[in-house]
Structure formats: structure tokens, C-alpha cells
Tab-separated table of C-alpha atoms and ligand atoms in Angstrom:
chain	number	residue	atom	x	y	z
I	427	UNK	CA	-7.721	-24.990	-1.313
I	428	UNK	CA	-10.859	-22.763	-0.866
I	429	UNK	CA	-10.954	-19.029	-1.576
I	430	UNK	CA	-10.704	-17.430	1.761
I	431	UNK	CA	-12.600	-13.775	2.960
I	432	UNK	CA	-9.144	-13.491	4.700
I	433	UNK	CA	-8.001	-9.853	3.535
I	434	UNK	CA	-4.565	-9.024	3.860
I	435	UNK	CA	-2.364	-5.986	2.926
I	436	UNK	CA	0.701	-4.105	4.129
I	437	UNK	CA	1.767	-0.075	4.228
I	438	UNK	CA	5.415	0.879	4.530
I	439	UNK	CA	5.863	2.999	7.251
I	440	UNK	CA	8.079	5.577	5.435
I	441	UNK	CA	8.120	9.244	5.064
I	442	UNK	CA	4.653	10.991	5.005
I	443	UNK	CA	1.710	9.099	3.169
I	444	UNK	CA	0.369	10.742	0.379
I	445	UNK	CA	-3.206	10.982	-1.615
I	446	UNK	CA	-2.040	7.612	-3.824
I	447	UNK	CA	-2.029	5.846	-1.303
I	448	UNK	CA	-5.205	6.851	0.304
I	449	UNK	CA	-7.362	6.045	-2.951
I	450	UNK	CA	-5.236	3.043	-4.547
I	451	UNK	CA	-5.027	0.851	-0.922
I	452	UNK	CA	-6.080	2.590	2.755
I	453	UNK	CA	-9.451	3.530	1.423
I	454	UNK	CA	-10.384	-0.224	0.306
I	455	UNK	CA	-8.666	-1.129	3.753
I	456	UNK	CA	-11.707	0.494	5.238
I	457	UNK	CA	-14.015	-0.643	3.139
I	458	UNK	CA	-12.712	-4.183	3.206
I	459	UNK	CA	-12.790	-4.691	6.972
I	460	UNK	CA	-16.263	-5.136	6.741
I	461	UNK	CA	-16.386	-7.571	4.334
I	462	UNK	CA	-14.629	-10.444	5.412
I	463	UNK	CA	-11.767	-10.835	8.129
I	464	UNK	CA	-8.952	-7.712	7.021
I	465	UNK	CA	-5.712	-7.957	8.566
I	466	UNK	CA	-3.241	-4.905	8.142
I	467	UNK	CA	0.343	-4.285	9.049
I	468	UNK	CA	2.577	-1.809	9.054
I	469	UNK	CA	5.620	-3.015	7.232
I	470	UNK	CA	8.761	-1.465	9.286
I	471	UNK	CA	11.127	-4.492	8.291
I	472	UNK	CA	9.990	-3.449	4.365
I	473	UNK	CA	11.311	0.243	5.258
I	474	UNK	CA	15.177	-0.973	6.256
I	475	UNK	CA	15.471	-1.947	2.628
I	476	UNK	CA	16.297	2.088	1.599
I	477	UNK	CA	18.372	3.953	3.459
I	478	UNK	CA	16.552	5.185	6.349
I	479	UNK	CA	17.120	6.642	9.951
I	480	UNK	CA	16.535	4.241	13.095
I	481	UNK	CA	15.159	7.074	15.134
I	482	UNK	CA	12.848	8.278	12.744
I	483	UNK	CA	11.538	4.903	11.424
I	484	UNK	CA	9.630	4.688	14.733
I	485	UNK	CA	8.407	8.152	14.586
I	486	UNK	CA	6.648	7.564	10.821
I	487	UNK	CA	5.482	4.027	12.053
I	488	UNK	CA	3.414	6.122	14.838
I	489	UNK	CA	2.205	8.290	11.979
I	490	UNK	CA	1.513	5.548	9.573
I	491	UNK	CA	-0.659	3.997	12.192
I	492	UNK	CA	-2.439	6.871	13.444
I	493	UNK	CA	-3.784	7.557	9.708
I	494	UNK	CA	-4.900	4.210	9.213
I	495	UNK	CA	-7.092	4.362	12.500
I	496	UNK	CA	-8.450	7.831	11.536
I	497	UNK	CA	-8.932	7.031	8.096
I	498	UNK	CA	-11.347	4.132	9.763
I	499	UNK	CA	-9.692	1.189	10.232
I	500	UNK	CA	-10.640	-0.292	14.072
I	501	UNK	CA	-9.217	-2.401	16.185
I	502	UNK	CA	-12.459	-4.246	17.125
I	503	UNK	CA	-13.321	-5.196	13.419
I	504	UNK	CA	-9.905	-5.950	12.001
I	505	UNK	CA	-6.365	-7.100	13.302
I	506	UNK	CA	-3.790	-3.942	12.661
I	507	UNK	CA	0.006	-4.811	13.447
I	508	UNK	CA	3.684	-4.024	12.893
I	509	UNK	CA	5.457	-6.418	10.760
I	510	UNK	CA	8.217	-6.658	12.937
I	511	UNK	CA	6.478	-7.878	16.071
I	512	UNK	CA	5.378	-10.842	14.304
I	513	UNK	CA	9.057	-13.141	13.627
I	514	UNK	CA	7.375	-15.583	11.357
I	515	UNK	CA	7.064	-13.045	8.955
I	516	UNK	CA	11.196	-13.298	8.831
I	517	UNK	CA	11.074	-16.611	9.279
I	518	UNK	CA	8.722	-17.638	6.240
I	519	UNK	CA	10.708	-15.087	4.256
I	520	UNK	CA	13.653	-18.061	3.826
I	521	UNK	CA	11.667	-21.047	3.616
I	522	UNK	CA	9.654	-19.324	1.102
I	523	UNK	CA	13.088	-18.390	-0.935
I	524	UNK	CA	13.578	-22.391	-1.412
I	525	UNK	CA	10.675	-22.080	-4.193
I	526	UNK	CA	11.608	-18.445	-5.894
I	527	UNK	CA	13.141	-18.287	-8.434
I	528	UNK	CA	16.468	-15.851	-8.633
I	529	UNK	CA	15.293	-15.075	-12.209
I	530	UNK	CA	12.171	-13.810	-11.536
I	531	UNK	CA	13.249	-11.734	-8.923
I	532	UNK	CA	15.414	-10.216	-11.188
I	533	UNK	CA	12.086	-9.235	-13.789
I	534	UNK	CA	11.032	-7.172	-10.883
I	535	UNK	CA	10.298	-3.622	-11.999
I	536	UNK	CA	10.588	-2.236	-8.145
I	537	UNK	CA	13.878	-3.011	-7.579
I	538	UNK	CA	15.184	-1.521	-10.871
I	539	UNK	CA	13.291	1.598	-10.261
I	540	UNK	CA	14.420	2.091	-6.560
I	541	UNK	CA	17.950	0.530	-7.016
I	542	UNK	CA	18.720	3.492	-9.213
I	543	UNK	CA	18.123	5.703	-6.512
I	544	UNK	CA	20.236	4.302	-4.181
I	545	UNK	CA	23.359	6.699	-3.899
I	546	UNK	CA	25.770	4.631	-1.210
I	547	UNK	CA	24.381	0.821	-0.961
I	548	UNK	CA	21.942	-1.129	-3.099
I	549	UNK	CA	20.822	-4.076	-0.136
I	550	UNK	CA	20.350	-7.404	-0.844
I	551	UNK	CA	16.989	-6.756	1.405
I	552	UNK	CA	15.603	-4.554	-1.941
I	553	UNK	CA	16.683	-7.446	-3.939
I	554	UNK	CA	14.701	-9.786	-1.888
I	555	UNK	CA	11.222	-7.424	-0.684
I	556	UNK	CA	8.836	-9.889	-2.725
I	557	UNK	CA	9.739	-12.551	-0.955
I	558	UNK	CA	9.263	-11.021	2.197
I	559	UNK	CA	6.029	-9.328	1.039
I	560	UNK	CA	4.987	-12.771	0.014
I	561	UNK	CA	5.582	-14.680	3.201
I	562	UNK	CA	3.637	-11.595	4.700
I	563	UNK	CA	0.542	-12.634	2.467
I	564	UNK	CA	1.115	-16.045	2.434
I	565	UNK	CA	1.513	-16.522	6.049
I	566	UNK	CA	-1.961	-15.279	6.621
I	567	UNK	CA	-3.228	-17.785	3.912
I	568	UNK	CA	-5.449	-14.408	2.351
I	569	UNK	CA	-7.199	-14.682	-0.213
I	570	UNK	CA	-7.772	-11.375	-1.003
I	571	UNK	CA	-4.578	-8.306	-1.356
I	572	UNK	CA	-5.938	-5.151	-1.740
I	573	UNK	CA	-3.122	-2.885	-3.423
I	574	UNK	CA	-2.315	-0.050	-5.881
I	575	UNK	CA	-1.346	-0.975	-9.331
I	576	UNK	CA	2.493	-0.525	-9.073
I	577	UNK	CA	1.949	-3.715	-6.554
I	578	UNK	CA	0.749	-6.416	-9.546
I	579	UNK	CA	3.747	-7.831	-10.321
I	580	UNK	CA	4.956	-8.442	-6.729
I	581	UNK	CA	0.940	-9.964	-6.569
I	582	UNK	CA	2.163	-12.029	-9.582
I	583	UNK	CA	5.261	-13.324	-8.203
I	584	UNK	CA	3.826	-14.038	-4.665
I	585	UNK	CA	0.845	-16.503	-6.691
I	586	UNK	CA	3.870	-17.952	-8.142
I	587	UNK	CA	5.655	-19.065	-4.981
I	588	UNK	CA	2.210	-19.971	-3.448
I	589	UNK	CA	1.806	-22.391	-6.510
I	590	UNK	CA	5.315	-23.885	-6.339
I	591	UNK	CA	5.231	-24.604	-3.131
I	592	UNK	CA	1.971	-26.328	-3.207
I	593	UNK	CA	3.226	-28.727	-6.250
I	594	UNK	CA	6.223	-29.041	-4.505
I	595	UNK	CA	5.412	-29.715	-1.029
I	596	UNK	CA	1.793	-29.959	-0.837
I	597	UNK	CA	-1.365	-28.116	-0.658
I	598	UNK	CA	-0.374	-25.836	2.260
I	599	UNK	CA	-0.642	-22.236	0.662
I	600	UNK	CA	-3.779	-20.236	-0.385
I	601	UNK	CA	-2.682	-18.493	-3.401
I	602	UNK	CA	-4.275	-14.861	-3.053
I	603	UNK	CA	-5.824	-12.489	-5.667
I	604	UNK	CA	-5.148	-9.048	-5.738
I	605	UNK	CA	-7.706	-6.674	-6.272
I	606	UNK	CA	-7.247	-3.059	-7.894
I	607	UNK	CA	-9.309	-0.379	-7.182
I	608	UNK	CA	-11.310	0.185	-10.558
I	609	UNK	CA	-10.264	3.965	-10.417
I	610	UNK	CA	-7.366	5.477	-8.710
I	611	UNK	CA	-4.844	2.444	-8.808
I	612	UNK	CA	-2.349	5.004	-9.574
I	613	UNK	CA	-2.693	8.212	-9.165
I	614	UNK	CA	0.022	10.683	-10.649
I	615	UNK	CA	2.192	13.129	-9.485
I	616	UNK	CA	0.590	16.507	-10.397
I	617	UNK	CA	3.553	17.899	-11.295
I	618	UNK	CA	4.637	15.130	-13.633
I	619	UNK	CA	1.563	13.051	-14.376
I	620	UNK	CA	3.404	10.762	-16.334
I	621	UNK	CA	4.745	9.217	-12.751
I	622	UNK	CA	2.904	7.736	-9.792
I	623	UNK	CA	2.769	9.643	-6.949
I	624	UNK	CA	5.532	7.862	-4.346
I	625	UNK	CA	6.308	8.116	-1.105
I	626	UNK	CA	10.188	8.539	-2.020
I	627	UNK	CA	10.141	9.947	-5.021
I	628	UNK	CA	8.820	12.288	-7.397
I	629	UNK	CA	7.859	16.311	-7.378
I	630	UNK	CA	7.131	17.343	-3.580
I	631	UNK	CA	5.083	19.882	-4.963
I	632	UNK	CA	2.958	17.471	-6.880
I	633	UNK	CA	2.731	14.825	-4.495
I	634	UNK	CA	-0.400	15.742	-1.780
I	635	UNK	CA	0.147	14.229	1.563
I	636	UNK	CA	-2.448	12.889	3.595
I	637	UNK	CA	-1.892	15.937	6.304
I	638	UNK	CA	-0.713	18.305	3.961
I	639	UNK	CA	-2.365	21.958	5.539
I	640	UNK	CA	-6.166	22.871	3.373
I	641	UNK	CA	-4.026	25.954	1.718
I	642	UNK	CA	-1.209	23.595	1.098
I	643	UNK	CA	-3.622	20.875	-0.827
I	644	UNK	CA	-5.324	23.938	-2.981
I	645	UNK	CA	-2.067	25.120	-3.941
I	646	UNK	CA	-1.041	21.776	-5.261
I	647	UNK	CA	-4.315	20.989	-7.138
I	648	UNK	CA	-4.515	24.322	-8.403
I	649	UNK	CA	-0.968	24.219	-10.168
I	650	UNK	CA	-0.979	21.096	-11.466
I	651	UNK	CA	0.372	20.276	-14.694
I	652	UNK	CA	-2.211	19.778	-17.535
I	653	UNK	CA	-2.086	20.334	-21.254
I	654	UNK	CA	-2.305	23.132	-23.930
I	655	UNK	CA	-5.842	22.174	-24.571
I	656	UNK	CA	-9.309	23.251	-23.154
I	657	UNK	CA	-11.619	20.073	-22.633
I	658	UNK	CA	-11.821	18.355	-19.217
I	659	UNK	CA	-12.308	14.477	-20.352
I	660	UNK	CA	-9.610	11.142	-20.177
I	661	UNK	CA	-7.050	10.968	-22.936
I	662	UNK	CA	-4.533	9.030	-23.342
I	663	UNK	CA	-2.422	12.529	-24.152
I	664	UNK	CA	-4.052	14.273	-21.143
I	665	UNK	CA	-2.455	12.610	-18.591
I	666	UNK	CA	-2.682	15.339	-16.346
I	667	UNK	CA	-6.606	15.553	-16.705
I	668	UNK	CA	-7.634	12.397	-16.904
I	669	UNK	CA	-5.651	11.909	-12.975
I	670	UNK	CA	-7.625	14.773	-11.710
I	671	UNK	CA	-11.151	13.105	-13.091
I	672	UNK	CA	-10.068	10.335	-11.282
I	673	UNK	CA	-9.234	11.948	-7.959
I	674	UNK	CA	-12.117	13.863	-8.163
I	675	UNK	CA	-14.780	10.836	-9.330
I	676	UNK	CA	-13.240	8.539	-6.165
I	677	UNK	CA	-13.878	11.555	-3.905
I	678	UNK	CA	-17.051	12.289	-5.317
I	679	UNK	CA	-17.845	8.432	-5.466
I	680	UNK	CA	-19.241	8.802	-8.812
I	681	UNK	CA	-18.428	7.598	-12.517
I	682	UNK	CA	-15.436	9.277	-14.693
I	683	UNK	CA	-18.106	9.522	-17.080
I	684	UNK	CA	-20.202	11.772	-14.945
I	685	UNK	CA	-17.352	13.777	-13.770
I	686	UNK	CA	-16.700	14.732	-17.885
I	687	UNK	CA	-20.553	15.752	-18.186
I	688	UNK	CA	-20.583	17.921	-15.407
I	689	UNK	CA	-17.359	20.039	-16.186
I	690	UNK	CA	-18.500	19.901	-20.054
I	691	UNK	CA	-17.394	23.640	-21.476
I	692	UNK	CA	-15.513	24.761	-18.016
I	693	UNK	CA	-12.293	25.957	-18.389
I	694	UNK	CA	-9.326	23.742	-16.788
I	695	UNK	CA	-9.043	26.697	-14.019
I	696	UNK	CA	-12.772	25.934	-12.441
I	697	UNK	CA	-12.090	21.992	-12.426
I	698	UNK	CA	-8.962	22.330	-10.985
I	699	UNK	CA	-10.859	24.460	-8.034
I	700	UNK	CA	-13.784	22.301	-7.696
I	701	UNK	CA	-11.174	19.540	-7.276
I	702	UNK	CA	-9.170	20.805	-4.764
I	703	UNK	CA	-12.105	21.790	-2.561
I	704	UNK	CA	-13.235	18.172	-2.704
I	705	UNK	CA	-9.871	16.864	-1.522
I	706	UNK	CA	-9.629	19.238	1.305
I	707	UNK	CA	-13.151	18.283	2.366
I	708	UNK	CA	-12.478	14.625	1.469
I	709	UNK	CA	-8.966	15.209	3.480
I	710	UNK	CA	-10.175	17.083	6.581
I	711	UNK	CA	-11.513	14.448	8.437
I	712	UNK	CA	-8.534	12.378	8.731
I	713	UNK	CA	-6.535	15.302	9.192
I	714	UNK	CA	-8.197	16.198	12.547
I	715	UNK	CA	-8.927	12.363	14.021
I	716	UNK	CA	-5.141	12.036	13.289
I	717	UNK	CA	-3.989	15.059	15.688
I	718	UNK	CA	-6.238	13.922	18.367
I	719	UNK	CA	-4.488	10.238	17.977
I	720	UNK	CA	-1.233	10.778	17.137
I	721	UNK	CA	0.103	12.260	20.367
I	722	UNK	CA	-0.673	8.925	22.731
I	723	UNK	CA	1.816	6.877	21.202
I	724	UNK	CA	1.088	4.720	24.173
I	725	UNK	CA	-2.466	4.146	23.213
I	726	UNK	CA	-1.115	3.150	19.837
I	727	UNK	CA	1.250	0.875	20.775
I	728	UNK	CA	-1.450	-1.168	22.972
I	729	UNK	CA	-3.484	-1.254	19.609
I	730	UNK	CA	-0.568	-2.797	17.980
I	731	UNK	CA	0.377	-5.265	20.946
I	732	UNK	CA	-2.645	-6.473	20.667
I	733	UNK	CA	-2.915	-6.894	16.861
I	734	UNK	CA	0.223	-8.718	17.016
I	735	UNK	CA	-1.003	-10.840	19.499
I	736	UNK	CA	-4.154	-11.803	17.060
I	737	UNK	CA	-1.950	-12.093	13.755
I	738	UNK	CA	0.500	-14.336	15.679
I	739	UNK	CA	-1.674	-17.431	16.259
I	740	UNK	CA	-2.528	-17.824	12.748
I	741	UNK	CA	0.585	-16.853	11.104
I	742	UNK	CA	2.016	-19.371	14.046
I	743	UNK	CA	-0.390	-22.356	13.161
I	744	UNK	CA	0.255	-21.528	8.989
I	745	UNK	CA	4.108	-22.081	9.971
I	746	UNK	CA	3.729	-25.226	11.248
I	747	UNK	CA	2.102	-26.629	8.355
I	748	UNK	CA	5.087	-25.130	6.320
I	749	UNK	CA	7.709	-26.402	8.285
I	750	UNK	CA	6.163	-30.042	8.616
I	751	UNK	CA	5.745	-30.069	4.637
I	752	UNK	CA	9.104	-28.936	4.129
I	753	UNK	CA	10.653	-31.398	6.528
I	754	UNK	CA	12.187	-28.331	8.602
I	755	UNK	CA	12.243	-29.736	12.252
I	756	UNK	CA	10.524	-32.842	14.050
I	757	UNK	CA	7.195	-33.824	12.846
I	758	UNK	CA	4.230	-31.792	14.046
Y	254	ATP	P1	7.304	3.823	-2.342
Y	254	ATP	O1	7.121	4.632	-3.582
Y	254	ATP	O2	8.473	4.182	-1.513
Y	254	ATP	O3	7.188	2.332	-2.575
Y	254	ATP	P2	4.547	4.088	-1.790
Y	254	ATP	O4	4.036	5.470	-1.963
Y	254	ATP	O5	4.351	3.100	-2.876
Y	254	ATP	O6	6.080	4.191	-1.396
Y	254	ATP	P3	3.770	2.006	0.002
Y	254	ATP	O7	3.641	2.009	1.469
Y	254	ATP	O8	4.838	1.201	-0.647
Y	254	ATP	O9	3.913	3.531	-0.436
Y	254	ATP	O10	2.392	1.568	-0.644
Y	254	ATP	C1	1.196	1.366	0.117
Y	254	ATP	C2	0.048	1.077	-0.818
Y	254	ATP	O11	-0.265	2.238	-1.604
Y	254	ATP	C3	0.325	-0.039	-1.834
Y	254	ATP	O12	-0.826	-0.849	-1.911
Y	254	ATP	C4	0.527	0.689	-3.140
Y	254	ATP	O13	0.165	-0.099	-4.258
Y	254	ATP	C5	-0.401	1.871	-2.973
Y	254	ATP	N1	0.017	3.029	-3.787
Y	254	ATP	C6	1.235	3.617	-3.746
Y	254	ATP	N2	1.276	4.671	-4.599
Y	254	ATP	C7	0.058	4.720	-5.203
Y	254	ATP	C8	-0.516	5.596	-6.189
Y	254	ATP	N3	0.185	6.591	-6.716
Y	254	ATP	N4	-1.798	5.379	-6.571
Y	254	ATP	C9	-2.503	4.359	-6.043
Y	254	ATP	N5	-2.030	3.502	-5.110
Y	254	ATP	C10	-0.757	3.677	-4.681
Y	255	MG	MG1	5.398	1.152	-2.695
């Protein structure tokens, strides 16, 4: 099947989104919409596989939204929707578990990690979040998944279902790509740079939210961890550095390289303030178009209705093909 310019990626709409995941996936959202044809969603049915509250699932899925349209994501130039409104996202989900394989769900990295934190229930729903995440992809037939680093093995597995399906049903399924951002796939915590910065876990004080307050973001920036040396350049034993060049060369939209020239003989204490006035700036912005959205949750629920509306018909016509090639109901 031909490549597609079909664009297609998901955000969880849990707890507060952070600087990660502004760099490693919203800000290629933006940038993507142009390019081809970018459908987002806000992936509630994702967030019910941690423990979570009903009440306030809805409340972050307002904020989650809100940020993506002030961070520049519009309505008019891509299709933005919750997961949930749109059933054949469920519905692919199982057909697509007749080709994965319980094995390689069992490789996956994500579920070890987060299945540790679990304190009362470990759900079979964390067991089984590729699959859904694939069907989310796959139902779109993308070509394109623009995602954070932490995502490339879920990317891996959801090529791997597209594939089987296709040699075992027929050539139904675009098999999608991810793409990486070539700097800031994974940002660190700043207070343990040896960890991505999450939106469950991980230091609160090293992990800068999205809406975090100007004095808030300084104070983060400004204490986080480095090393005993002196020299502001990437090391493989400067973790702590070489995640603040990064931050500071996708803010600044420049090379790493350029970033090391230019701080050349500072001490760590003037790079760590010239980088935390260029994420306030870089920030600020969003901040402000957020609190002027947030509070019409109305408004943002007609955006979504009317996203949904758009992502139904074609994740509608892919399910026909799937059920007709899997022999799931009459002939189409
Ligand atoms: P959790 O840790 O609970 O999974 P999260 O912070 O990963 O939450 P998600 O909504 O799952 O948030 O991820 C949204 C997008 O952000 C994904 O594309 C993911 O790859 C990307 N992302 C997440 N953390 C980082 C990070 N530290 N650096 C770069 N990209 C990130
Ligand atoms: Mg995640």
C-alpha cells in the first residue's frame, strides 16, 4: 500500500503535561498539521489503564485539550478528538488482538515499568495499551506517528500487527513510521536526568509543567542536577547537561553544536539562567492562550464533537475493510 501524508498521534489526558512532552510530540503536532492531513486525539480510554479518578479524568481531558489548541493546533487545519467518542477505536482493539502476539506483548518495556507502580490492581487494560494504541493508528491507516522516544517499541509492535494482518488477511493496513524528533525525544527529569520526564512519575521538582508559574519554571531550571565538572557540552557522563543543551537548542531552534560554542568558558550557573529564561519565554505563550481557553469547556467540547465527527467516517470506512477481510459479519 502507498505511504500516506495521513499523520496520526495520541496524548493521554492524565495529570498535568509537562516540558517532555511539549518538545518530544505536541510541538511536531503543530508543525505537522501543515504538512499533510494530522489527526490528534486525546486518549481518555488509554488513561483508565492506571488508577485514576472518574471526576477528574474529565477535568485533565479539558486541560489536555486546551494546551494542544494554544500550543497551535486548529480545528480548521487538522481533526482533534477524544478517543472515546470514536467506538471503533474499541472495536479494532479486539480484532486487531487476533494477529498479536501474547509474547510480544509481554517484551513491552511500558508495562513493566508502570506495572511496578501499581500499588492495588495491575489491569489487564495496561497489559493490552499497544493494542489499543495500535488500532488507534491503524484505524486511521497513517502513515506517519509522531512520538517521543519512550513510544518506539509500541511503534514497533503496532508495524508488526499492521504486517500480520496484511499477510494474513490481505492488504488492508498501512503500516506507519514513526518519526522522532532529532533532539528532545526524551527529555530528563532535572532532578534525576538519568529518567525521562513522565507525567506519573519521577521528581515533581524536576519535572516542568507546561503551566507551571515563570518563578516556578526558573526555580526548576536553576536547581537542576548537573555534575562536579565545569564545561557546558554533551557527554555521555553529563547527563544532566547535555538535557539542558537540548532544551535549550529546541527552544532556541538551533544546533547542540552551537549551543556548546556559545556557553564555551561560562560557568554551569549562567547556562542554567539563560536556559530558564528561554523556557519561560518559550512557555509564556501557551500559558496565557490556555487561560483564555480553558474556562469555555463548552467551546471545547464543540471542537471535539466535531473532530469526532471527521475521524469517524474514515476510521468507519477502514473498519469495514477489516471486518470484510476478517470474515466478521455479512459481506460488505
Ligand atoms: P506517562 O509517563 O504516564 O506515560 P507521558 O508523560 O509519557 O505519561 P503521554 O501522554 O503518555 O505522557 O505521552 C504523550 C507524548 O509525549 C508521547 O508521544 C510521548 O512519547 C511523548 N513524551 C513523553 N515524555 C517525553 C519526554 N520526556 N521527552 C520527549 N517526549 C516525551
Ligand atoms: Mg507515555
Amino acid at each position: 500500500m502507498a505511504p500516506t501524508e495521513r499523520i496520526f498521534s495520541g496524548i493521554q489526558p492524565t495529570g498535568r503535561k509537562h516540558l517532555g512532552n511539549y518538545i518530544g510530540a505536541i510541538r511536531q503536532y503543530v508543525e505537522w498539521q501543515d504538512r499533510g492531513e494530522g489527526i490528534y486525539c486525546i486518549v481518555d480510554l488509554h488513561a483508565t489503564t492506571v488508577a485514576y479518578e472518574p471526576a477528574e479524568l474529565r477535568e485533565r481531558l479539558y486541560d489536555t485539550t486546551a494546551i494542544l489548541i494554544a500550543a497551535g493546533l486548529d480545528a480548521d487545519r487538522c481533526i482533534l478528538f477524544r478517543q472515546s467518542d470514536v467506538r471503533e477505536h474499541t472495536e479494532l482493539t479486539w480484532l486487531l488482538s487476533a494477529v498479536t502476539a501474547w509474547g510480544d506483548l509481554n517484551r513491552m518495556h511500558q508495562f513493566k515499568e508502570k506495572s511496578e507502580q501499581q500499588r492495588e490492581l495491575v489491569s489487564a487494560g495496561l497489559f493490552f495499551y499497544p493494542v489499543l494504541m495500535a488500532a488507534d493508528v491503524l484505524a486511521y491507516r497513517a502513515g506517519v506517528v509522531p512520538v517521543g522516544d519512550d513510544q518506539r517499541q509500541h511503534i514497533e509492535l503496532m508495524r508488526d500487527i499492521a504486517e500480520r494482518f496484511n499477510a494474513r488477511f490481505g492488504d488492508v493496513l498501512q503500516v506507519p513510521e514513526g518519526r522522532y524528533p532529532e533532539v528532545g525525544a526524551r527529555i530528563m527529569n532535572l532532578q534525576e536526568p538519568t529518567s525521562r520526564m513522565s507525567t506519573t512519575y519521577g521528581a515533581e521538582q524536576g519535572t516542568v509543567y507546561i503551566l507551571d508559574e515563570a518563578d516556578l519554571v526558573r526555580k526548576k531550571v536553576r536547581s537542576a542536577v548537573t555534575d562536579s565538572g565545569t564545561e557546558v557540552r554533551r557527554a555521555p557522563d553529563k547527563e544532566g547537561i547535555t538535557n539542558l543543551i537540548d532544551i535549550l537548542s529546541v527552544v532556541r531552534g538551533v544546533d547542540p553544536s552551537e549551543i556548546e560554542t556559545e556557553f564555551e568558558g561560562s560557568g554551569y550557573g549562567d547556562f542554567k539562567g539563560a536556559v530558564a529564561d528561554a523556557v519561560v519565554d518559550y512557555l509564556a505563550p501557551v500559558r496565557e492562550r490556555y487561560a483564555e481557553l480553558r474556562p469555555d469547556e463548552a467551546a471545547i467540547e464543540a471542537i471535539l464533537a466535531a473532530g469526532a465527527e471527521k475521524a469517524r467516517e474514515i476510521a468507519a470506512d477502514t473498519l469495514v475493510d477489516v471486518r470484510d477481510a476478517m470474515g466478521i459479519g455479512p459481506h460488505k
